[in-house]
Structure formats: C-alpha cells, structure tokens
Short mmCIF file of N, CA and C in Angstrom, two decimals:
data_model
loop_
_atom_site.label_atom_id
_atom_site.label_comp_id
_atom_site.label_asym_id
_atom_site.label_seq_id
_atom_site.Cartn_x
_atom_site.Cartn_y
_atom_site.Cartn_z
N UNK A 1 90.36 109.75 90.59
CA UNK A 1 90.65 110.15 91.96
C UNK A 1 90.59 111.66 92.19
N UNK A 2 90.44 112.42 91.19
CA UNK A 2 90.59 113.96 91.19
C UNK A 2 89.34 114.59 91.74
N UNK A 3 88.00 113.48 91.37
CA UNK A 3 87.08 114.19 91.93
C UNK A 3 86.85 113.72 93.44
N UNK A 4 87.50 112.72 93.75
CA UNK A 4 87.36 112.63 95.42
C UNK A 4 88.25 113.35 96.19
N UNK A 5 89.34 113.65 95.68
CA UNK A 5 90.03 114.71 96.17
C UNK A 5 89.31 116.16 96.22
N UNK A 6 88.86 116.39 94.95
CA UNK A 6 88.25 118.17 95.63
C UNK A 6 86.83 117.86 96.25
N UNK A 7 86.08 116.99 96.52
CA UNK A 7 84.94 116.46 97.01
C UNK A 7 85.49 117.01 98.89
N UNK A 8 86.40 115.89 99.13
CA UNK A 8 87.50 116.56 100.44
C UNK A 8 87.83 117.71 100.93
N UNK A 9 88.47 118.32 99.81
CA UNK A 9 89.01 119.66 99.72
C UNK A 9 87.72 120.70 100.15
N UNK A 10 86.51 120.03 99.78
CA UNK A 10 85.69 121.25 99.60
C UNK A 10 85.20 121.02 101.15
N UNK A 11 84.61 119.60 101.40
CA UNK A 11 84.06 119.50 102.82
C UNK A 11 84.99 119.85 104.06
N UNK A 12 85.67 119.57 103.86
CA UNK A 12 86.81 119.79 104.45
C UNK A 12 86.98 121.81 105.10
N UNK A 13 87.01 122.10 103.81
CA UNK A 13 87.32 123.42 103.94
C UNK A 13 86.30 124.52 104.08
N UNK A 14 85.43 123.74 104.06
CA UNK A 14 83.62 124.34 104.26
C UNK A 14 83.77 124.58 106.23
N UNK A 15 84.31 122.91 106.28
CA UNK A 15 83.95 122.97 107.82
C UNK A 15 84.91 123.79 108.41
N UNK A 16 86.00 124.14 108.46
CA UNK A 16 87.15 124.72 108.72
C UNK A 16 86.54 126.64 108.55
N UNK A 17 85.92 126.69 107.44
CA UNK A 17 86.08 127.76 107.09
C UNK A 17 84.86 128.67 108.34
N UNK A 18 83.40 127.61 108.43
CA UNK A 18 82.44 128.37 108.86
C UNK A 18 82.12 127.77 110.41
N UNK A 19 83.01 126.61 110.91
CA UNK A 19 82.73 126.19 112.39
C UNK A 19 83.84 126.08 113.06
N UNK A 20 85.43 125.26 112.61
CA UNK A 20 86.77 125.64 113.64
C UNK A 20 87.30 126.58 113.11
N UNK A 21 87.54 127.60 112.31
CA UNK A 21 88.58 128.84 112.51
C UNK A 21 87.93 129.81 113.35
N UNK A 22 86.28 129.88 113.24
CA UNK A 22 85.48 130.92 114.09
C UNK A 22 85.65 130.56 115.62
N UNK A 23 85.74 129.23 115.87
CA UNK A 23 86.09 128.92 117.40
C UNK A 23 87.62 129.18 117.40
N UNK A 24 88.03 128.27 116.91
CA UNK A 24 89.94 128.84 117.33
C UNK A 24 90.39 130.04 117.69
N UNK A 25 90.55 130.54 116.59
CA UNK A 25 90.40 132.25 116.70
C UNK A 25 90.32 132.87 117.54
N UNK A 26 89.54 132.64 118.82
CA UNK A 26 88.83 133.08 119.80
C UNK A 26 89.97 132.72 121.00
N UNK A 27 90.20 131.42 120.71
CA UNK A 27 91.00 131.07 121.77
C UNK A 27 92.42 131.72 122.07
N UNK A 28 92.87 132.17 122.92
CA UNK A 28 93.96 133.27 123.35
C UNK A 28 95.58 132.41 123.19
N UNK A 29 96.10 131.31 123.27
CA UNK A 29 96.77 130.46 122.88
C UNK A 29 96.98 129.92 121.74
N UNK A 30 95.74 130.03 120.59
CA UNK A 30 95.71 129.77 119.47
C UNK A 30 96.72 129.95 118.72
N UNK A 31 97.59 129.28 117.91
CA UNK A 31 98.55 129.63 116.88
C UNK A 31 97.67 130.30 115.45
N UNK A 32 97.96 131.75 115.13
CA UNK A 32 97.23 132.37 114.05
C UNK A 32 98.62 133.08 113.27
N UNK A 33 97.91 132.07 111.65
CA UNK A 33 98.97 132.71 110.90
C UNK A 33 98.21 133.83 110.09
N UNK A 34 98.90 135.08 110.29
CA UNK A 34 97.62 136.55 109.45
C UNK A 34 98.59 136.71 107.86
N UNK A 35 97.91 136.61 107.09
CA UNK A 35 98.65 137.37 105.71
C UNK A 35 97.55 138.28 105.40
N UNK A 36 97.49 138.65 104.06
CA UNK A 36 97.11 139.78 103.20
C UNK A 36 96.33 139.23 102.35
N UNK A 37 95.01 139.65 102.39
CA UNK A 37 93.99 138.98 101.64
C UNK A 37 95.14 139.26 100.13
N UNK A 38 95.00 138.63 99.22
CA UNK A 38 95.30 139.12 97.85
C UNK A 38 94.50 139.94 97.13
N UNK A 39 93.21 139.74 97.65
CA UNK A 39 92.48 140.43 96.49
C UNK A 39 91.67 141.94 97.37
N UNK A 40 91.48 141.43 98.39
CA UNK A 40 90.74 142.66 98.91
C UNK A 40 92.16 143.56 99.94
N UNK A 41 92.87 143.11 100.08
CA UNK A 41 93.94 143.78 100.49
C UNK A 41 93.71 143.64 102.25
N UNK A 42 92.81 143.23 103.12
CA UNK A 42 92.36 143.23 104.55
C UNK A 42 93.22 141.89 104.91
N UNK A 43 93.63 141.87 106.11
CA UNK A 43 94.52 141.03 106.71
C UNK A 43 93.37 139.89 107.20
N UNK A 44 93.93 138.54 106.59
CA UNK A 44 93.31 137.59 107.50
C UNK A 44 94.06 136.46 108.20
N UNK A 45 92.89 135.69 109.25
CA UNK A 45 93.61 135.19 110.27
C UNK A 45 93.19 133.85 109.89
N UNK A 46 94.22 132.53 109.95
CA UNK A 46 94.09 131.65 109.90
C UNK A 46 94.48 130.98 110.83
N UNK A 47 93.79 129.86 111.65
CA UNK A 47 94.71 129.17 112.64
C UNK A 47 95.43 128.06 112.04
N UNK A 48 96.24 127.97 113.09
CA UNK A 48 97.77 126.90 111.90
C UNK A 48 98.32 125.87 113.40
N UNK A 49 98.41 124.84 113.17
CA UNK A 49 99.43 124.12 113.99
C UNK A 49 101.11 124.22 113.66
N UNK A 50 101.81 124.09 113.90
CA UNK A 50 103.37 124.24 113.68
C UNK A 50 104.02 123.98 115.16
N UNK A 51 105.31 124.48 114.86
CA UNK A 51 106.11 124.71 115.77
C UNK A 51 107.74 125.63 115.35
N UNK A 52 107.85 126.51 116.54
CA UNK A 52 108.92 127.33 116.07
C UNK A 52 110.08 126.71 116.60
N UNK A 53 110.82 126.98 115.55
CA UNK A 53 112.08 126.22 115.72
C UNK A 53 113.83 127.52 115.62
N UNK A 54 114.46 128.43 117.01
CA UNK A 54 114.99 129.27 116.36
C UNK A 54 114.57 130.29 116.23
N UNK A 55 114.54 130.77 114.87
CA UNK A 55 113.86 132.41 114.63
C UNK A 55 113.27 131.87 113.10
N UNK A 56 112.49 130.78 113.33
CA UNK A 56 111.63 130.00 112.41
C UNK A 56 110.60 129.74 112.27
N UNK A 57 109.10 129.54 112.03
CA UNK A 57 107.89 129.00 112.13
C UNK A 57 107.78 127.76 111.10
N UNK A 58 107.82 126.97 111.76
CA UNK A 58 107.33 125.75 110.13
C UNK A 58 105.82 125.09 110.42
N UNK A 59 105.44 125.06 109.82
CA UNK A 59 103.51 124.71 109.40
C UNK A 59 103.81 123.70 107.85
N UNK A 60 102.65 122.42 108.27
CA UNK A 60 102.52 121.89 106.70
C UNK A 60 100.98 122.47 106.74
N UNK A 61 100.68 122.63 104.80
CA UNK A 61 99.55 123.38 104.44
C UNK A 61 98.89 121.69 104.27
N UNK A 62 97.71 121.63 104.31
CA UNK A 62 96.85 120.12 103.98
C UNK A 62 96.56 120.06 102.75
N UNK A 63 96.46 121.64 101.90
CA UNK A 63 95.61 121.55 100.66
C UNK A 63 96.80 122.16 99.67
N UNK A 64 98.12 122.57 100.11
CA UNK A 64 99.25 122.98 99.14
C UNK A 64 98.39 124.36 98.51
N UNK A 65 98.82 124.29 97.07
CA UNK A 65 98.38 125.73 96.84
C UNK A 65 97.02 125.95 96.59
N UNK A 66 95.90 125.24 97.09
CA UNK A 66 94.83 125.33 97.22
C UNK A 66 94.32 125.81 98.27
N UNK A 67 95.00 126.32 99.17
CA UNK A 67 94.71 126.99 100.69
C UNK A 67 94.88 128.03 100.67
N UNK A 68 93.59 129.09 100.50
CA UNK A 68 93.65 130.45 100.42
C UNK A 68 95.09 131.41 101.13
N UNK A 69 95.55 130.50 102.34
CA UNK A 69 96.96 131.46 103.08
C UNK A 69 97.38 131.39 102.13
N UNK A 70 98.14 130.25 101.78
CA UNK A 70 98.88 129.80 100.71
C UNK A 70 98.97 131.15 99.24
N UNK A 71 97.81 130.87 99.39
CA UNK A 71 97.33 131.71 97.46
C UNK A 71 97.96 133.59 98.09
N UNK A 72 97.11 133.74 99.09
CA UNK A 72 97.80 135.04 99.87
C UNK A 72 99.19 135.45 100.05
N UNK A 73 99.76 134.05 100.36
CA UNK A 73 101.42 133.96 100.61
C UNK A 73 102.23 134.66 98.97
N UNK A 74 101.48 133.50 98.57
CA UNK A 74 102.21 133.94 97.36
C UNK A 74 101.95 135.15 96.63
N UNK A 75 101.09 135.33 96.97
CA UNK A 75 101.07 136.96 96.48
C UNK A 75 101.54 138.61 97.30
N UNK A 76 102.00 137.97 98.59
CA UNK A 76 102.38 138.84 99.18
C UNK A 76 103.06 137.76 100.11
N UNK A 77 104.40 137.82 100.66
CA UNK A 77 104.73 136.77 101.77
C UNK A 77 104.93 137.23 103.16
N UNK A 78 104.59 138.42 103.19
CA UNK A 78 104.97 138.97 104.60
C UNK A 78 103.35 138.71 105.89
N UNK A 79 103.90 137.99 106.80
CA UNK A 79 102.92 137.83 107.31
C UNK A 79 103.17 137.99 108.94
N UNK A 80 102.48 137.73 109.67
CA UNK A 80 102.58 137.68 110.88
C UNK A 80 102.05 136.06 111.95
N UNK A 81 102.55 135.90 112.91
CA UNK A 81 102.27 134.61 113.53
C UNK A 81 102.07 135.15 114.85
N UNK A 82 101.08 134.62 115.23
CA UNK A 82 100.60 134.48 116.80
C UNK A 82 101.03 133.20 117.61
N UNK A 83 101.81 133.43 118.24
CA UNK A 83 102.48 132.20 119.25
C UNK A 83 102.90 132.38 120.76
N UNK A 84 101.63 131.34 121.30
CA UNK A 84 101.45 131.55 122.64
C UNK A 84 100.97 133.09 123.01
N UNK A 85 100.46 133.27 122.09
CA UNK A 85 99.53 134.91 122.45
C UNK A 85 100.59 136.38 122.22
N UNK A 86 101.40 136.02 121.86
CA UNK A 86 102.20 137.08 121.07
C UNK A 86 102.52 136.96 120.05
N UNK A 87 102.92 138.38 119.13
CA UNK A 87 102.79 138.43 117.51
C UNK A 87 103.97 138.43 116.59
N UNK A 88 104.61 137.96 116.29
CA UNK A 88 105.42 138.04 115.54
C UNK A 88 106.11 138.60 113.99
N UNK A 89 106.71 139.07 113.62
CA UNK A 89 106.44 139.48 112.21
C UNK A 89 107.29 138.63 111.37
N UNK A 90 106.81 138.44 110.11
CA UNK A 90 108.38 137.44 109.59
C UNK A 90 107.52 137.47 107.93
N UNK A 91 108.85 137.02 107.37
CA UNK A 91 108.30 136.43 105.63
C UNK A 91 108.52 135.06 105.52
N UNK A 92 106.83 134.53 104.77
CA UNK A 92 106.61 133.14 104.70
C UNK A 92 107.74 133.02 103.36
N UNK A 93 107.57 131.50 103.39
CA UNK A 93 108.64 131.03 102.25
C UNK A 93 107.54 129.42 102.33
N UNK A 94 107.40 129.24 100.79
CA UNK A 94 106.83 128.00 100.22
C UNK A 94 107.77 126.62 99.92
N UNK A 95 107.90 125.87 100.42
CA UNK A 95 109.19 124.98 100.09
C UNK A 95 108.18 123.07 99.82
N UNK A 96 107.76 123.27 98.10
CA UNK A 96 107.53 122.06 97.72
C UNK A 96 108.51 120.86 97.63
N UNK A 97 109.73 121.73 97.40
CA UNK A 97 111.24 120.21 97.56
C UNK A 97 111.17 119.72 99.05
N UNK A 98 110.52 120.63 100.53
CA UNK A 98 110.56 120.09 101.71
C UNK A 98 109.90 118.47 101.69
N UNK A 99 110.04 117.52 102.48
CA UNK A 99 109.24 116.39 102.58
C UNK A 99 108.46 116.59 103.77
N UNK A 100 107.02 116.85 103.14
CA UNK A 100 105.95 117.26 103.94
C UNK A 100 105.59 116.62 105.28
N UNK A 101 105.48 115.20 105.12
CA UNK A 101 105.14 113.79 105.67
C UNK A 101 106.21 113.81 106.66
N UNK A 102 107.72 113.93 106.58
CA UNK A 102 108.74 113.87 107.26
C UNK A 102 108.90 115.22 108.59
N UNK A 103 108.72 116.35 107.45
CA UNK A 103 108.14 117.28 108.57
C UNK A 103 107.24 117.25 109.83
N UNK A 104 106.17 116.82 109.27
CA UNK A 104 104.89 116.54 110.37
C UNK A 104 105.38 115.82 111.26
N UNK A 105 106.14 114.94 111.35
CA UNK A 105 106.95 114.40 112.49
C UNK A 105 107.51 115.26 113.68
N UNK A 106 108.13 115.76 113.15
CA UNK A 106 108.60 116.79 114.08
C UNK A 106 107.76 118.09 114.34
N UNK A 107 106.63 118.18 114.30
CA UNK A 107 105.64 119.12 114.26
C UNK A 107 104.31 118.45 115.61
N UNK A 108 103.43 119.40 116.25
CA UNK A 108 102.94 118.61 117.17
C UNK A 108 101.57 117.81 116.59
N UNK A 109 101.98 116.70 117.69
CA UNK A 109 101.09 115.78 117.30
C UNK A 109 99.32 115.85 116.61
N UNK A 110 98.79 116.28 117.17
CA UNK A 110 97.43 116.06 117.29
C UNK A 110 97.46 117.02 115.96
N UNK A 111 97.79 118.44 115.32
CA UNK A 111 97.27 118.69 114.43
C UNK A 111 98.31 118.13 113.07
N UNK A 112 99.71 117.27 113.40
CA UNK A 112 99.87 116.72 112.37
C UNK A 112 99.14 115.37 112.40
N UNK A 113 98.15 114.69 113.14
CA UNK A 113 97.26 113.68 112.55
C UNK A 113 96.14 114.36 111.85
N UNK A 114 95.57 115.44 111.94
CA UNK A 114 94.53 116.31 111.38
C UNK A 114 95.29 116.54 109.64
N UNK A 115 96.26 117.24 109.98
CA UNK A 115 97.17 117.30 108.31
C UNK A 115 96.88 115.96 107.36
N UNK A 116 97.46 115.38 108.25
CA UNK A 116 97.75 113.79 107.23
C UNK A 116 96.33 113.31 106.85
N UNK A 117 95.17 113.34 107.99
CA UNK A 117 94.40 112.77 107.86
C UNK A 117 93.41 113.24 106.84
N UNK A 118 93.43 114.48 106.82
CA UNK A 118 92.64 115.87 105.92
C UNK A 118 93.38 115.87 104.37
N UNK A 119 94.75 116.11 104.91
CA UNK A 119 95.28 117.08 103.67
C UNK A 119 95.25 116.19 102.60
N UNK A 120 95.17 116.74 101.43
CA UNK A 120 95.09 115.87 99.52
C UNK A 120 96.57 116.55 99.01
N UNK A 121 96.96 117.71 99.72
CA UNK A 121 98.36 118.02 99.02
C UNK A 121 99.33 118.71 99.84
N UNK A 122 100.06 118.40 100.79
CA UNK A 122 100.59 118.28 101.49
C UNK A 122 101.72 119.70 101.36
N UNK A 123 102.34 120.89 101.86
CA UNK A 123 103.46 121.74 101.57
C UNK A 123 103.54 122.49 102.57
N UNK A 124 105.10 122.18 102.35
CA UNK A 124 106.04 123.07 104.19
C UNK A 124 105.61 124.67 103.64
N UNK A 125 105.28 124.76 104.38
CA UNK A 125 105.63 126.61 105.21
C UNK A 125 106.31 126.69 106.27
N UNK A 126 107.63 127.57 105.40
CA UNK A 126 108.38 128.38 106.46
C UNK A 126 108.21 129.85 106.63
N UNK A 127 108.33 130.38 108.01
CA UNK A 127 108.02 131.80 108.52
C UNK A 127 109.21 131.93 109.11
N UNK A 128 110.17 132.75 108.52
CA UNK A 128 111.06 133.43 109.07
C UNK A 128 111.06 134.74 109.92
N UNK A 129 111.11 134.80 111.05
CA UNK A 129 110.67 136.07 112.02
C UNK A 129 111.78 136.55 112.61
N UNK A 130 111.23 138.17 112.06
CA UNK A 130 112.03 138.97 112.35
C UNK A 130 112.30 139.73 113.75
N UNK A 131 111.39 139.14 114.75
CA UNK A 131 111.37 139.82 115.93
C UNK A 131 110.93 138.98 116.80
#
C-alpha cells in the first residue's frame, strides 16, 4: 500500500503545486498560510482551508509531515495567516495526538471533503496569533 500512497501524494501534489495554489493565491479572500522556506530562507505562501477559532487558526495537513509547510513549520514555526484578506502573525504548533478526522468536522466543509478525500496522512495544525 506504500506505493499507492506516494503514487497520490505525488499526483496530488503536482496538481496543487503547478495549477490550484497559482489560482488561489490570487484570490483576495483566500486563506494563505506563509512560513519560511527552510532551505532557501524566502517566505512562502500556501493556501489552507481551516477555521479560526478565538486567537487560534486550526488547519488539517492531507500529507502530515510530507507537506513542504509542514517540513518549513518545523523548522521554523513562526508564520503568518491570511484571513478574509488580512494578515495575521502567530506560531504554528504540530499536534499528531490531535484526532485529525474529528477535527475536520468542525472545520469548513468543502475543503475538509478535499482533506479526507486527498490526504494519505492526516495532522492538526495549530496557529496561535498574536495579533
């Protein structure tokens, strides 16, 4: 099953990478989570479904620590969130004990059927914001 999983992972993240983040992006409403490249140090933008909850952001990742934010997060966690067209600043936090599946429930619809339907490894992100 390991190779139909990164078979996924890859198509998956091919299409994401070079046809919906280049459209999303664009869009002024878009939810964009920005971290810190790890390796080249330049800020990038990912679009993310979630919902803020508080002085909270929670997002499930589809690919866990196979999702470049992810790999970014962890190497630096301070990031920023775009919500409803303003920016936020906050530090991500990785939480594999969260129940991913249970989350998405309470998260909006249409991109937690995209999660479930996509993702091979499922992990909460929390964004704590500071402003």
């Amino acid at each position: 099953m390991p190779g139909r999983a990164d078979r996924k992972h890859r198509l998956v993240t091919r299409f994401q990478r070079y046809v919906a983040n280049p459209l999303n992006r664009r869009l002024p409403f878009q939810t964009l989570l920005e971290t810190t490249g790890r390796t080249s140090g330049l800020p990038r933008q990912t679009p993310v479904g979630g919902r803020r909850v508080a002085d909270s952001f929670w997002l499930v990742s589809e690919f866990g620590l196979k999702s470049q934010y992810v790999r970014n997060i962890q190497a630096d966690p301070v990031v920023r969130v775009r919500i409803a067209g303003r920016w936020h600043h906050g530090t991500a936090h990785l939480l594999p004990d969260d129940d991913a599946v249970a989350r998405l429930r309470a998260l909006p619809r249409f991109n937690s059927a995209a999660v479930r339907a996509f993702g091979t490894d499922l992990l909460t992100v929390r964004v704590d914001l500071v402003d």
